[in-house]
Each structure stands twice: as C-alpha cells, then as structure tokens.
PDB file of C-alpha atoms in Angstrom:
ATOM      1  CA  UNK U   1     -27.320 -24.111   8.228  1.00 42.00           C
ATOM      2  CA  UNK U   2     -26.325 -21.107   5.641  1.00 44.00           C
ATOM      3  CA  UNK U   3     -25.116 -17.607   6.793  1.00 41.00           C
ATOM      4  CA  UNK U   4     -27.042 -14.925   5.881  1.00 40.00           C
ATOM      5  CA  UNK U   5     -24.860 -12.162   4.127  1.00 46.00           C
ATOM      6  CA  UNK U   6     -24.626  -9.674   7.662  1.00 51.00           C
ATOM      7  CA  UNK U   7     -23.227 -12.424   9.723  1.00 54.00           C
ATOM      8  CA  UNK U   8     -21.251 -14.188   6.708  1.00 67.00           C
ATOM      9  CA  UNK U   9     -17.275 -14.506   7.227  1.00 82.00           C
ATOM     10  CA  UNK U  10     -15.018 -11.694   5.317  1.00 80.00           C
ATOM     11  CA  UNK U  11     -12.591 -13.425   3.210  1.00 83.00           C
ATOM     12  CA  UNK U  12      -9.092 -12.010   3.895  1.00 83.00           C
ATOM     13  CA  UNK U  13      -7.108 -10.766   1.285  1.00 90.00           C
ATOM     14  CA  UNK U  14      -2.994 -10.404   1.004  1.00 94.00           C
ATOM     15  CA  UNK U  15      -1.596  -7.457  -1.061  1.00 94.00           C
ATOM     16  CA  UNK U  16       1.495  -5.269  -1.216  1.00 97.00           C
ATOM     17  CA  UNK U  17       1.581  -1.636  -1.781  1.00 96.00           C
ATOM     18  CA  UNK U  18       5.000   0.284  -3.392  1.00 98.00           C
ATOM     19  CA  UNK U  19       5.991   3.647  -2.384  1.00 98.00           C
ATOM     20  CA  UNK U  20       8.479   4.762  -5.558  1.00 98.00           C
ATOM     21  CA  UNK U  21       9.597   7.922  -6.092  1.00 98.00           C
ATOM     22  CA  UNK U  22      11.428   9.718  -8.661  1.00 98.00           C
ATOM     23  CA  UNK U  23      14.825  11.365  -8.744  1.00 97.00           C
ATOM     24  CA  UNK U  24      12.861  14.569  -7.593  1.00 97.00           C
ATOM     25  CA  UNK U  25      11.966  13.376  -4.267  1.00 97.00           C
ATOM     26  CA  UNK U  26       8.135  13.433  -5.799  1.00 98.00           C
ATOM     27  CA  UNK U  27       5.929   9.687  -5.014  1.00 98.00           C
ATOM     28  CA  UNK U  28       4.284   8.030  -7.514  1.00 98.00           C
ATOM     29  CA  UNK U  29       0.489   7.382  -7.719  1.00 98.00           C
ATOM     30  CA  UNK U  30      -1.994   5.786  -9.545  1.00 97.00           C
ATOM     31  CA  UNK U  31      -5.168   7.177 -10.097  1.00 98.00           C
ATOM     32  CA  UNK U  32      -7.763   3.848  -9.816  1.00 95.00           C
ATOM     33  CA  UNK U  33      -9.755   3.015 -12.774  1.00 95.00           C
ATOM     34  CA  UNK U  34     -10.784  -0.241 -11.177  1.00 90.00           C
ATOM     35  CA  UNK U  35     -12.653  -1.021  -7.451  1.00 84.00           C
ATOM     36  CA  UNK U  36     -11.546  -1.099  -4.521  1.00 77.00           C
ATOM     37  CA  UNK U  37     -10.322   3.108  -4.765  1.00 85.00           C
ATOM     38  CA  UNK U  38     -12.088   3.598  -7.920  1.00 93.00           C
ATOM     39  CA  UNK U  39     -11.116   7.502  -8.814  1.00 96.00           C
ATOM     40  CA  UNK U  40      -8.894   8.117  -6.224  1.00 97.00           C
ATOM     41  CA  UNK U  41      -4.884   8.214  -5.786  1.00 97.00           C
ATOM     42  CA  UNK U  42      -2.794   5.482  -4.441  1.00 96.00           C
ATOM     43  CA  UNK U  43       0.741   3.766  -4.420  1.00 97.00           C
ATOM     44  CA  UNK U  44       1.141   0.956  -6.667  1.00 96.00           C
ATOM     45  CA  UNK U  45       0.234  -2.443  -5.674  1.00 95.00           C
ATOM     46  CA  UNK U  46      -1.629  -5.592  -5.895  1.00 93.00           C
ATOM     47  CA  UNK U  47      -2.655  -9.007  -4.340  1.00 94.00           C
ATOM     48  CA  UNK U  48      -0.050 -12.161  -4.047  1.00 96.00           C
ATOM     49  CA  UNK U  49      -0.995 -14.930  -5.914  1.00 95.00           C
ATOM     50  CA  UNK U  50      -1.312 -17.000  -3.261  1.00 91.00           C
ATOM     51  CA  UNK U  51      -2.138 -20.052  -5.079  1.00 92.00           C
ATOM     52  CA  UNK U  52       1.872 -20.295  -6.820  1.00 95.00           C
ATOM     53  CA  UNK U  53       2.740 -19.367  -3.011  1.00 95.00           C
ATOM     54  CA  UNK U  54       4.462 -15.598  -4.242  1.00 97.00           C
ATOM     55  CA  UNK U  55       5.960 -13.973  -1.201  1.00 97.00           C
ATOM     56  CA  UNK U  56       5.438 -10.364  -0.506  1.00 98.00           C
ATOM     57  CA  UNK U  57       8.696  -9.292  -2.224  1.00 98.00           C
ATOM     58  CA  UNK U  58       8.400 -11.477  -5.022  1.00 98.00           C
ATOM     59  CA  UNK U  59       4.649  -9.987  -5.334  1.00 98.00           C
ATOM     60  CA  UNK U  60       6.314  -6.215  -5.188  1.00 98.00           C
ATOM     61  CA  UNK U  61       8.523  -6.729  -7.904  1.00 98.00           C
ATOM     62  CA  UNK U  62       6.044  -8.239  -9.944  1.00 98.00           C
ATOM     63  CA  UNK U  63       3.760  -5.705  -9.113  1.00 97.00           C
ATOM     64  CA  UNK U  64       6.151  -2.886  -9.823  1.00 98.00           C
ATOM     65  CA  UNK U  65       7.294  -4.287 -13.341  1.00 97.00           C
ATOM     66  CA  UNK U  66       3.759  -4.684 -14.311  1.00 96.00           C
ATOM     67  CA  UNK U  67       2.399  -1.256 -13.492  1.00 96.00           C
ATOM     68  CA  UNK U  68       5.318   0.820 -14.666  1.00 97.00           C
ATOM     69  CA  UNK U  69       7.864  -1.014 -16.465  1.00 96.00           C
ATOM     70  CA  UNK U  70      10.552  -0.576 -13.749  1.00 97.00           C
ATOM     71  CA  UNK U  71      12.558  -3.634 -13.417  1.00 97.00           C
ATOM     72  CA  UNK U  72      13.823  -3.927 -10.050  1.00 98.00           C
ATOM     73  CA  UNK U  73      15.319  -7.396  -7.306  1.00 98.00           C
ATOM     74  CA  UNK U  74      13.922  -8.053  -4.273  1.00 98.00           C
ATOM     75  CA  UNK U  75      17.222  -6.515  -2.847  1.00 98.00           C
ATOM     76  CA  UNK U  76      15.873  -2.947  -4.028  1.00 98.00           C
ATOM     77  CA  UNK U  77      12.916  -3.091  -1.172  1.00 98.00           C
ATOM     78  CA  UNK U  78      12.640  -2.143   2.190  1.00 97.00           C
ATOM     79  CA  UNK U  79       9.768  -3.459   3.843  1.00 97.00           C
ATOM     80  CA  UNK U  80       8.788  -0.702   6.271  1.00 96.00           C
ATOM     81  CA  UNK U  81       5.200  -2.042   7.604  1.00 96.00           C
ATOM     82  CA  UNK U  82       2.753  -4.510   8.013  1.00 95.00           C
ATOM     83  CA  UNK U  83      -0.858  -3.555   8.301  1.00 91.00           C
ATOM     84  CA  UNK U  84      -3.518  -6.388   9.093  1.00 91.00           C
ATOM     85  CA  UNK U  85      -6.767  -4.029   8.265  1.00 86.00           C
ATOM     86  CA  UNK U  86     -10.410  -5.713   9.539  1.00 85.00           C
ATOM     87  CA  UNK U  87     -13.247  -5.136   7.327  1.00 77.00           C
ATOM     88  CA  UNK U  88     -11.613  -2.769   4.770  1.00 69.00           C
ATOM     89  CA  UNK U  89     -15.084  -0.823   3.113  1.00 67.00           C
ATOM     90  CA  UNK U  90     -17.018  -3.588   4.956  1.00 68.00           C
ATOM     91  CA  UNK U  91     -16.224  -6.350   2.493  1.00 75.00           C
ATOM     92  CA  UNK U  92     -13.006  -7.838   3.023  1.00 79.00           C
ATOM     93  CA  UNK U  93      -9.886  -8.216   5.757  1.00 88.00           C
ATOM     94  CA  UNK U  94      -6.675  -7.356   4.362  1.00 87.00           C
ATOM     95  CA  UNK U  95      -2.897  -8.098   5.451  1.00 93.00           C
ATOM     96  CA  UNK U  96      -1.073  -5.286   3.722  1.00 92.00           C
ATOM     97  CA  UNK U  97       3.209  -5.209   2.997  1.00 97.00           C
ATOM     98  CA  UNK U  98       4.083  -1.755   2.684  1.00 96.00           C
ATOM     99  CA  UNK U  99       7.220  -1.161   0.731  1.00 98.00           C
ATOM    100  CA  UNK U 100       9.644   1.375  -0.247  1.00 97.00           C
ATOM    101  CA  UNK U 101      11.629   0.976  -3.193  1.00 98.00           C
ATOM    102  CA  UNK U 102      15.321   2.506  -2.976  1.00 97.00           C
ATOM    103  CA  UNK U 103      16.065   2.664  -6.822  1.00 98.00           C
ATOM    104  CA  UNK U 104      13.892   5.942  -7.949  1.00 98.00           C
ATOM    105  CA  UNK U 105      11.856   5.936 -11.282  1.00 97.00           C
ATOM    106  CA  UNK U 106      13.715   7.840 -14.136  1.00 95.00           C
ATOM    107  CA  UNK U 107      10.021   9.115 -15.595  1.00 96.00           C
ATOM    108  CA  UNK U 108       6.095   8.890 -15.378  1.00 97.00           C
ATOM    109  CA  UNK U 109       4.958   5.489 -16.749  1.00 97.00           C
ATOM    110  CA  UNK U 110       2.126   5.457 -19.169  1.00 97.00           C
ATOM    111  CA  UNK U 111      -1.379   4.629 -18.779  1.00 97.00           C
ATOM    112  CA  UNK U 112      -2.625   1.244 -17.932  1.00 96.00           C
ATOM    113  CA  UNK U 113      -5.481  -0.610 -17.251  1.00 94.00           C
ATOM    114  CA  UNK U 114      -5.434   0.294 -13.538  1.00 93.00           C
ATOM    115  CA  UNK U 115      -5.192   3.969 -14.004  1.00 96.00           C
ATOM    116  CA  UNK U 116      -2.868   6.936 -14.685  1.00 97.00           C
ATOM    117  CA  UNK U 117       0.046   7.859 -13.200  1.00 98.00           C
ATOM    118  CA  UNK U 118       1.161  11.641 -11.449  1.00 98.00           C
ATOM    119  CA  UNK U 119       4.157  12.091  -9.325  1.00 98.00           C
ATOM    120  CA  UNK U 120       3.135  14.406  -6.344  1.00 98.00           C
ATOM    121  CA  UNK U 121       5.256  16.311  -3.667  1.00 98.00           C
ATOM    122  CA  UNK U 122       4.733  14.593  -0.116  1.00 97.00           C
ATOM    123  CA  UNK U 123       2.594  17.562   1.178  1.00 97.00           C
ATOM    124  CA  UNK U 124       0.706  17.963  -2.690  1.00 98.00           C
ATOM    125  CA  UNK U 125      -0.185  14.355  -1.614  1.00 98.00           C
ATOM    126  CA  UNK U 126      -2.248  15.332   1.637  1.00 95.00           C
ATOM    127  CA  UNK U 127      -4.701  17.668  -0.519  1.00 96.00           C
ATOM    128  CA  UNK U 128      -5.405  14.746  -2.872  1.00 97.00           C
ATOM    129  CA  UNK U 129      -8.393  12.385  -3.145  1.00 97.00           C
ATOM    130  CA  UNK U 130      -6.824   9.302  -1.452  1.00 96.00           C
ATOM    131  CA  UNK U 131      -8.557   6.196   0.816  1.00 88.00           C
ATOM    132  CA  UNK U 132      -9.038   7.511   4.248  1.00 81.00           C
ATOM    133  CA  UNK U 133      -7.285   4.125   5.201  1.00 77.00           C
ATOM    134  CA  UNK U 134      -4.525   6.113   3.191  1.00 87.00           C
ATOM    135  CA  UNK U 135      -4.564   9.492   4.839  1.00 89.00           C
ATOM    136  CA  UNK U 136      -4.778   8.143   8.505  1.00 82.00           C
ATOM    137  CA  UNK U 137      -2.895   5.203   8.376  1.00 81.00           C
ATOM    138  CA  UNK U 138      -0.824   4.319   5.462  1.00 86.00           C
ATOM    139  CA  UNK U 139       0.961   8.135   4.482  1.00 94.00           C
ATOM    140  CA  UNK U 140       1.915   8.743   8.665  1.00 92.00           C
ATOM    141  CA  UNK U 141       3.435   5.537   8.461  1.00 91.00           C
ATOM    142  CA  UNK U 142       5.459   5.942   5.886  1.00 95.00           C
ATOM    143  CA  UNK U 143       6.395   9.388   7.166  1.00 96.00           C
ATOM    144  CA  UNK U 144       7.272   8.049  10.294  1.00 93.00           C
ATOM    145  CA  UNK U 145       8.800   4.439   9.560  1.00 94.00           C
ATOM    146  CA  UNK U 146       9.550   4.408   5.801  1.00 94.00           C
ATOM    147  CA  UNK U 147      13.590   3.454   7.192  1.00 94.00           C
ATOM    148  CA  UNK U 148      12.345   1.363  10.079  1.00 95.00           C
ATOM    149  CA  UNK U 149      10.094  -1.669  10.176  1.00 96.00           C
ATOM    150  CA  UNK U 150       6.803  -1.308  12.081  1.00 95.00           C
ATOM    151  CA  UNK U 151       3.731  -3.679  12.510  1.00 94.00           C
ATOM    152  CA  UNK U 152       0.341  -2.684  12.680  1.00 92.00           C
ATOM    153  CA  UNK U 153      -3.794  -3.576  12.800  1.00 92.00           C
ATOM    154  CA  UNK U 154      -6.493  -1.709  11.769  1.00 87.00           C
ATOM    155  CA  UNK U 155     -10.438  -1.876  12.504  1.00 86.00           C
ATOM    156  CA  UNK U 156     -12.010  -0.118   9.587  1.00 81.00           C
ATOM    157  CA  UNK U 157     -15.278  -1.122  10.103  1.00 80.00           C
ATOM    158  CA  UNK U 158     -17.581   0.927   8.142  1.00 81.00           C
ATOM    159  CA  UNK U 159     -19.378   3.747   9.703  1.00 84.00           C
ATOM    160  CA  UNK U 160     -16.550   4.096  12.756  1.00 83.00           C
ATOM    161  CA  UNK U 161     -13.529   6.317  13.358  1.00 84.00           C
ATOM    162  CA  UNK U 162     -10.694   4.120  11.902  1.00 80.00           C
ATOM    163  CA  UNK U 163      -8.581   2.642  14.835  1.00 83.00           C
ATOM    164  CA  UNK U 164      -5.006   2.092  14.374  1.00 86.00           C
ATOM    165  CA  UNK U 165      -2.611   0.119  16.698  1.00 90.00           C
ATOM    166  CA  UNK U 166       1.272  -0.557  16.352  1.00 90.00           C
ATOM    167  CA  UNK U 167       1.624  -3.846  17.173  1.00 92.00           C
ATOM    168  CA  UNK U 168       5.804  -3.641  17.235  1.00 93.00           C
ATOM    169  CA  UNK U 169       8.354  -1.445  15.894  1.00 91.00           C
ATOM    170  CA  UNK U 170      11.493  -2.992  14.798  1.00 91.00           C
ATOM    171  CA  UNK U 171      14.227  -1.371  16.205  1.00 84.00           C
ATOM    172  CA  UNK U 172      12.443  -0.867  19.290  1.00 67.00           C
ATOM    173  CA  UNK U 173      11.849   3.125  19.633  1.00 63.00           C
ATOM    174  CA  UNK U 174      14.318   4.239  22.759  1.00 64.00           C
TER     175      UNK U 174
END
C-alpha cells in the first residue's frame, strides 16, 4: 500500500541557527539565495550532519566558520532555545538549536553561496523581510531568553495562525 503525497509522512529535519553580533550591538543576517527563505533575512545556520553523528554545537561552529570565517569553540555558545516546529511551509518538521554566540564579529563577511550578509539594529530587524516563523517565534525568543535556556514547539501548518508553546524554561521563571 503507497501513500499518496497529502497523507505521506514529513521527514524531520535537525538544524541550528546562530545569533552573532558585532562589536556594535548590531545582529548579523544573511540574505537567502537558496530555499527554504529564498530572498529573505535570517541568522546563520544549517542542518547537522546527522549521518557523522555532529551534535548541535559541533554543527554551530561548523556552521559559523563556514558562513563567515569566524573561528570560534563550542565554549563560545550559549544555547538559549529549542524549537521542535511541525510542518515548517508544509514540507518538513524541524528540531531547531538556537544559539547565541558570546565572541562578537570584528566585520561583515563577504558573499557566499547562501547569500549576503548586513548587520541590522534589533528594532531595524522587525521592519525587514524575515520568515514569519522568524518574526513570531524565533526574534521574541531571543529577546526574551537569549541568557536563559527555554524549550519550545511550534505548529506551522500552512494556512493557520502559527501556534507557539514553551515547553520549559530553564531556570524556572519565579
């Protein structure tokens, strides 16, 4: 018996995303050039390769060092959220590590394949083309828990308000 393609199983996919910010204060983005966020602005990131069994901080350096030539340690990360996201643009589940990095970026780094880079103020970032996953979810997050640890899912099911639950926040609010 097959599956026909509207009752066929989302795969799930595991990325990172890297909140970095210059000396100024400003955050770093990367305007897509590839799917998924094609032409829009978004922290730095990618997926774990899984199949050599990369951890999420080991994936965030990587990551980082790759898209803009920093060269940071596991050590320079603060992992401020988890986001499990269901059907993210209808095609795929994702488990998301949001990170800050503590050591800021000296300059912008050039161009790559990905996209280009801009460093925006936090409120320049609000009037910018960004994933609504982004505006809703990911940007009050970090305003809110960037020096905390907080746990979250998402339903993002296309065509329906985005729904976003804390899960736990780590330490416990008082």
């Amino acid at each position: 018996m097959t599956s026909s393609p509207a009752t066929a199983p989302l795969s799930y996919k595991i990325a990172v995303l890297v909140f970095l910010e210059n000396h100024a204060g400003e955050h770093l983005l990367l305007l897509r050039a590839k799917p998924p966020n094609l032409g829009i602005w978004s922290p730095i990131g990618g997926k774990l390769e899984t199949a050599i069994g990369e951890s999420p901080f080991e994936c965030a350096v990587r990551e980082t060092f790759e898209e803009t030539g920093h060269r940071v340690t596991a050590a320079d990360f603060h992992l401020f959220a988890m986001i499990a996201e269901k059907a993210y643009e209808g095609h795929s589940h994702w488990l998301m590590f949001l990170f800050r990095c503590t050591v800021p970026l000296a300059a912008l780094p050039p161009t790559i394949d990905e996209g280009k880079f801009g460093f925006f103020s936090r409120a320049a970032i609000d009037v910018l083309p960004i994933p609504e996953t982004d505006r809703n979810a990911l940007w009050p997050i970090y305003d809110q828990y960037r020096d905390r640890f907080v746990a979250l899912k998402a339903d993002c099911a296309p065509g329906q308000p985005i729904v976003v639950e804390i899960e736990q926040i780590t330490p416990a609010p008082r």
